[in-house]
GROMACS .gro file of C-alpha atoms in nm:
model
  271
    1MET     CA    1  33.005  11.583  11.888
    2ALA     CA    2  32.669  11.410  11.914
    3TRP     CA    3  32.593  11.607  12.232
    4LEU     CA    4  32.687  11.930  12.058
    5THR     CA    5  32.459  11.845  11.768
    6ARG     CA    6  32.165  11.778  11.999
    7SER     CA    7  32.241  12.095  12.195
    8SER     CA    8  32.255  12.298  11.877
    9LYS     CA    9  31.923  12.158  11.762
   10PHE     CA   10  31.770  12.241  12.099
   11THR     CA   11  31.909  12.594  12.084
   12LEU     CA   12  31.774  12.646  11.735
   13LEU     CA   13  31.434  12.514  11.845
   14MET     CA   14  31.421  12.757  12.138
   15VAL     CA   15  31.524  13.048  11.915
   16ALA     CA   16  31.253  12.958  11.664
   17LEU     CA   17  30.995  12.933  11.941
   18ALA     CA   18  31.097  13.269  12.086
   19PHE     CA   19  31.080  13.427  11.741
   20SER     CA   20  30.733  13.280  11.686
   21LEU     CA   21  30.613  13.421  12.017
   22ALA     CA   22  30.762  13.761  11.936
   23VAL     CA   23  30.586  13.767  11.600
   24ASN     CA   24  30.248  13.653  11.733
   25LEU     CA   25  30.248  13.860  12.052
   26PRO     CA   26  30.159  14.195  11.886
   27ALA     CA   27  29.861  14.032  11.714
   28GLN     CA   28  29.743  13.885  12.045
   29VAL     CA   29  29.790  14.218  12.222
   30GLN     CA   30  29.603  14.394  11.941
   31ALA     CA   31  29.316  14.144  11.962
   32GLN     CA   32  29.296  14.185  12.339
   33ALA     CA   33  29.302  14.564  12.305
   34SER     CA   34  29.029  14.550  12.042
   35PHE     CA   35  28.814  14.328  12.264
   36SER     CA   36  28.869  14.556  12.563
   37LEU     CA   37  28.781  14.864  12.357
   38GLY     CA   38  28.466  14.693  12.230
   39ARG     CA   39  28.354  14.603  12.582
   40GLU     CA   40  28.423  14.959  12.697
   41LEU     CA   41  28.207  15.092  12.413
   42ILE     CA   42  27.918  14.868  12.517
   43GLU     CA   43  27.944  14.987  12.877
   44LYS     CA   44  27.938  15.354  12.768
   45ILE     CA   45  27.603  15.319  12.592
   46PRO     CA   46  27.326  15.396  12.844
   47LYS     CA   47  27.051  15.150  12.930
   48HIS     CA   48  26.799  15.432  12.895
   49TRP     CA   49  26.885  15.706  12.646
   50GLU     CA   50  26.644  15.958  12.800
   51SER     CA   51  26.606  15.987  13.176
   52TYR     CA   52  26.254  16.114  13.119
   53LEU     CA   53  26.020  16.138  12.823
   54SER     CA   54  26.089  16.474  12.667
   55GLU     CA   55  25.794  16.641  12.508
   56TYR     CA   56  25.813  16.666  12.134
   57ASN     CA   57  25.526  16.775  11.911
   58PRO     CA   58  25.598  16.746  11.540
   59PRO     CA   59  25.441  17.010  11.318
   60PRO     CA   60  25.093  16.917  11.195
   61THR     CA   61  25.095  16.752  10.855
   62GLY     CA   62  24.756  16.583  10.836
   63GLU     CA   63  24.938  16.256  10.770
   64PRO     CA   64  24.968  15.948  10.993
   65SER     CA   65  25.303  15.867  11.149
   66ASP     CA   66  25.473  15.524  11.148
   67LEU     CA   67  25.167  15.378  10.981
   68GLY     CA   68  25.127  15.000  10.973
   69ARG     CA   69  24.844  14.781  10.849
   70PRO     CA   70  24.746  14.435  10.973
   71GLY     CA   71  24.749  14.149  10.729
   72GLY     CA   72  24.915  13.824  10.629
   73THR     CA   73  25.263  13.776  10.494
   74ARG     CA   74  25.364  13.640  10.158
   75GLY     CA   75  25.687  13.448  10.193
   76ASP     CA   76  25.945  13.655  10.384
   77CYS     CA   77  25.810  13.987  10.259
   78TYR     CA   78  25.502  14.203  10.297
   79TYR     CA   79  25.297  14.354  10.024
   80ILE     CA   80  25.253  14.723  10.090
   81SER     CA   81  24.875  14.683  10.104
   82ASP     CA   82  24.894  14.441  10.397
   83LEU     CA   83  25.203  14.567  10.575
   84LYS     CA   84  25.215  14.410  10.921
   85THR     CA   85  25.547  14.543  11.048
   86PRO     CA   86  25.580  14.909  10.945
   87PRO     CA   87  25.904  15.095  10.884
   88VAL     CA   88  26.025  15.261  11.204
   89ALA     CA   89  26.222  15.583  11.254
   90LEU     CA   90  26.537  15.521  11.458
   91VAL     CA   91  26.493  15.802  11.709
   92PRO     CA   92  26.463  15.831  12.089
   93LEU     CA   93  26.129  15.769  12.261
   94SER     CA   94  26.053  16.140  12.263
   95GLY     CA   95  26.104  16.150  11.887
   96MET     CA   96  26.368  16.423  11.924
   97GLY     CA   97  26.740  16.352  11.888
   98THR     CA   98  27.029  16.597  11.911
   99THR     CA   99  27.317  16.647  11.669
  100LEU     CA  100  27.626  16.860  11.611
  101ALA     CA  101  27.592  16.832  11.234
  102GLU     CA  102  27.491  17.115  11.007
  103TYR     CA  103  27.345  16.851  10.772
  104PRO     CA  104  27.264  16.536  10.972
  105THR     CA  105  27.199  16.177  10.869
  106PHE     CA  106  26.863  16.015  10.944
  107SER     CA  107  26.802  15.642  10.973
  108TRP     CA  108  26.505  15.410  10.986
  109TYR     CA  109  26.434  15.038  10.983
  110MET     CA  110  26.275  14.901  10.668
  111PRO     CA  111  26.109  14.558  10.665
  112CYS     CA  112  26.104  14.357  10.346
  113ILE     CA  113  25.827  14.503  10.131
  114VAL     CA  114  25.699  14.417   9.785
  115PHE     CA  115  25.573  14.714   9.586
  116ALA     CA  116  25.410  14.764   9.253
  117SER     CA  117  25.633  14.957   9.018
  118GLY     CA  118  25.631  15.336   9.023
  119LEU     CA  119  25.662  15.394   9.397
  120TYR     CA  120  25.915  15.637   9.536
  121LEU     CA  121  26.072  15.757   9.860
  122ASN     CA  122  26.031  16.122   9.957
  123LEU     CA  123  26.244  16.289  10.226
  124VAL     CA  124  26.084  16.607  10.361
  125PHE     CA  125  26.255  16.843  10.607
  126LYS     CA  126  26.064  17.113  10.798
  127ASN     CA  127  26.124  17.374  11.065
  128ALA     CA  128  25.941  17.386  11.398
  129ASP     CA  129  25.655  17.583  11.241
  130GLY     CA  130  25.594  17.315  10.980
  131LYS     CA  131  25.741  17.512  10.691
  132GLU     CA  132  25.896  17.282  10.432
  133LEU     CA  133  26.267  17.360  10.389
  134TYR     CA  134  26.381  17.072  10.173
  135SER     CA  135  26.230  16.784   9.978
  136VAL     CA  136  26.383  16.517   9.755
  137LYS     CA  137  26.246  16.206   9.584
  138TYR     CA  138  26.407  15.873   9.497
  139PRO     CA  139  26.258  15.588   9.292
  140LEU     CA  140  26.215  15.255   9.473
  141PRO     CA  141  26.275  14.905   9.337
  142ASP     CA  142  25.985  14.660   9.315
  143THR     CA  143  26.115  14.485   9.628
  144VAL     CA  144  26.282  14.660   9.921
  145ASP     CA  145  26.508  14.433  10.126
  146PRO     CA  146  26.499  14.448  10.506
  147GLY     CA  147  26.753  14.647  10.705
  148ILE     CA  148  26.858  14.988  10.828
  149ARG     CA  149  26.831  15.267  10.573
  150SER     CA  150  27.011  15.601  10.609
  151ILE     CA  151  26.990  15.928  10.424
  152THR     CA  152  27.191  16.249  10.467
  153ILE     CA  153  27.083  16.599  10.376
  154PRO     CA  154  27.357  16.703  10.131
  155PRO     CA  155  27.535  17.033  10.205
  156PHE     CA  156  27.526  17.142   9.840
  157VAL     CA  157  27.147  17.182   9.825
  158ASN     CA  158  26.978  17.519   9.863
  159LEU     CA  159  26.932  17.475  10.237
  160PRO     CA  160  27.112  17.674  10.510
  161PRO     CA  161  27.288  17.472  10.782
  162LEU     CA  162  27.071  17.377  11.077
  163GLU     CA  163  27.056  17.655  11.333
  164VAL     CA  164  27.174  17.581  11.685
  165ASN     CA  165  26.902  17.520  11.947
  166GLN     CA  166  26.626  17.502  11.688
  167ASN     CA  167  26.390  17.207  11.649
  168TYR     CA  168  26.337  17.052  11.307
  169HIS     CA  169  26.119  16.775  11.177
  170TRP     CA  170  26.212  16.511  10.918
  171GLN     CA  171  25.981  16.272  10.744
  172VAL     CA  172  26.045  15.981  10.511
  173ARG     CA  173  25.746  15.905  10.293
  174LEU     CA  174  25.691  15.591  10.090
  175ILE     CA  175  25.453  15.710   9.821
  176ASP     CA  176  25.227  15.505   9.594
  177PRO     CA  177  25.105  15.748   9.324
  178GLY     CA  178  24.832  15.506   9.221
  179ASP     CA  179  24.685  15.448   9.569
  180SER     CA  180  24.742  15.701   9.847
  181SER     CA  181  24.604  15.456  10.105
  182ASN     CA  182  24.931  15.265  10.064
  183ASN     CA  183  25.142  15.568  10.161
  184ILE     CA  184  25.363  15.525  10.468
  185TYR     CA  185  25.509  15.807  10.679
  186ILE     CA  186  25.811  15.778  10.909
  187ASP     CA  187  25.874  16.077  11.139
  188GLY     CA  188  26.152  16.209  11.358
  189GLY     CA  189  26.279  16.527  11.520
  190VAL     CA  190  26.629  16.676  11.528
  191LYS     CA  191  26.787  16.960  11.722
  192ARG     CA  192  27.135  17.090  11.656
  193VAL     CA  193  27.332  17.177  11.968
  194GLU     CA  194  27.646  17.384  12.006
  195GLU     CA  195  27.972  17.193  12.013
  196ASP     CA  196  28.187  17.234  12.322
  197PRO     CA  197  28.555  17.313  12.235
  198ASN     CA  198  28.673  17.042  12.475
  199LEU     CA  199  28.447  16.790  12.303
  200ALA     CA  200  28.584  16.891  11.964
  201GLN     CA  201  28.940  16.827  12.086
  202LEU     CA  202  28.844  16.487  12.228
  203LEU     CA  203  28.682  16.384  11.901
  204LYS     CA  204  28.991  16.480  11.699
  205GLN     CA  205  29.206  16.242  11.901
  206ALA     CA  206  28.954  15.957  11.922
  207THR     CA  207  28.914  15.642  11.714
  208PRO     CA  208  28.570  15.577  11.557
  209GLN     CA  209  28.474  15.344  11.843
  210GLN     CA  210  28.590  15.599  12.099
  211ARG     CA  211  28.387  15.866  11.920
  212VAL     CA  212  28.073  15.653  11.957
  213ALA     CA  213  28.133  15.640  12.333
  214ILE     CA  214  28.191  16.017  12.347
  215TYR     CA  215  27.877  16.088  12.145
  216ALA     CA  216  27.672  15.857  12.364
  217ASN     CA  217  27.805  16.018  12.681
  218ASP     CA  218  27.688  16.358  12.550
  219ARG     CA  219  27.357  16.210  12.428
  220LEU     CA  220  27.425  16.311  12.068
  221TRP     CA  221  27.176  16.070  11.917
  222TYR     CA  222  27.236  16.112  11.547
  223GLU     CA  223  27.617  16.096  11.570
  224THR     CA  224  27.603  15.795  11.802
  225LEU     CA  225  27.366  15.602  11.577
  226THR     CA  226  27.523  15.702  11.244
  227THR     CA  227  27.881  15.623  11.352
  228LEU     CA  228  27.783  15.292  11.508
  229VAL     CA  229  27.579  15.189  11.204
  230GLU     CA  230  27.874  15.266  10.975
  231LEU     CA  231  28.108  15.064  11.198
  232ARG     CA  232  27.864  14.771  11.184
  233ARG     CA  233  27.850  14.793  10.806
  234GLN     CA  234  28.229  14.791  10.786
  235SER     CA  235  28.269  14.504  11.037
  236PRO     CA  236  27.952  14.293  11.017
  237ASN     CA  237  28.108  14.005  11.215
  238ASP     CA  238  28.223  14.215  11.511
  239GLU     CA  239  28.019  14.085  11.804
  240ASN     CA  240  28.101  14.384  12.026
  241LEU     CA  241  27.966  14.628  11.768
  242LYS     CA  242  27.660  14.409  11.722
  243GLU     CA  243  27.595  14.411  12.097
  244ALA     CA  244  27.658  14.786  12.117
  245LEU     CA  245  27.401  14.862  11.847
  246HIS     CA  246  27.153  14.623  12.008
  247LYS     CA  247  27.195  14.805  12.340
  248LEU     CA  248  27.160  15.146  12.173
  249LEU     CA  249  26.833  15.053  11.999
  250THR     CA  250  26.700  14.891  12.315
  251SER     CA  251  26.779  15.209  12.512
  252VAL     CA  252  26.514  15.392  12.306
  253GLY     CA  253  26.251  15.119  12.317
  254LEU     CA  254  26.335  14.961  11.981
  255ASP     CA  255  26.384  14.612  12.122
  256PRO     CA  256  26.194  14.434  11.840
  257ILE     CA  257  26.406  14.609  11.578
  258ALA     CA  258  26.727  14.535  11.768
  259LYS     CA  259  26.660  14.161  11.734
  260LYS     CA  260  26.611  14.167  11.357
  261PRO     CA  261  26.880  14.108  11.093
  262LEU     CA  262  26.972  14.469  11.022
  263PHE     CA  263  27.269  14.441  10.790
  264GLU     CA  264  27.223  14.150  10.551
  265GLN     CA  265  27.092  14.394  10.292
  266ALA     CA  266  27.184  14.727  10.454
  267SER     CA  267  27.208  15.024  10.224
  268ARG     CA  268  27.255  15.396  10.217
  269THR     CA  269  27.037  15.617   9.999
  270ASN     CA  270  27.255  15.828   9.771
  271ASN     CA  271  27.194  16.200   9.751
   0.00000   0.00000   0.00000
């Protein structure tokens, strides 16, 4: 009887162990699959986004682009009058990025800046001839925290969808009504391309991470960046996503930005 008791205990122990393995195995498989998918995403992002420097000439505005001013820092922030590290448009080296979107999302890096009250952000959208198509203003807080900022042209405004194969120019302006010398201009270009039916089918079946890889493979800059930024915001501790975004920014010469803390105070400007 004693042997049977020990045998029964052993059997119960083995059953419990097998059950534990069966329960934990799907989680382990899922973690491995997630890691593998993350590594695949990193590999799909090119080392150099553009094989050559495409020519892009933004329409003349009479305003400086990506303006920065030398000066000392005050704590961890800059005063706008002595801005050392300027805001930077997150665009390819040529300045021109492609998109499938009728109303795309634009992003830029904003350092920590201290303003006087009354400043505002102005998004201006123009066609290739420099004609203003859309403009919107947003008030700014006294202090702007560092990080990636994004803004989307809303589809409900009085603006037709972007035309295919047409160049457009977007500009984010940080405006100081009391002192125009403090104004900062951040520029980028966008071109909408026609969506291939096969690509559309692939995207329907893909996960968000897979879509990033598909966008990157087709050099769709704005979709690649926007989707990856949103994934990073949703999963700030995912090291694969962090490395993927770092590689993407580095591929367009934004190495200094790629090394900065981009998401501690990340935000999206509401339209």
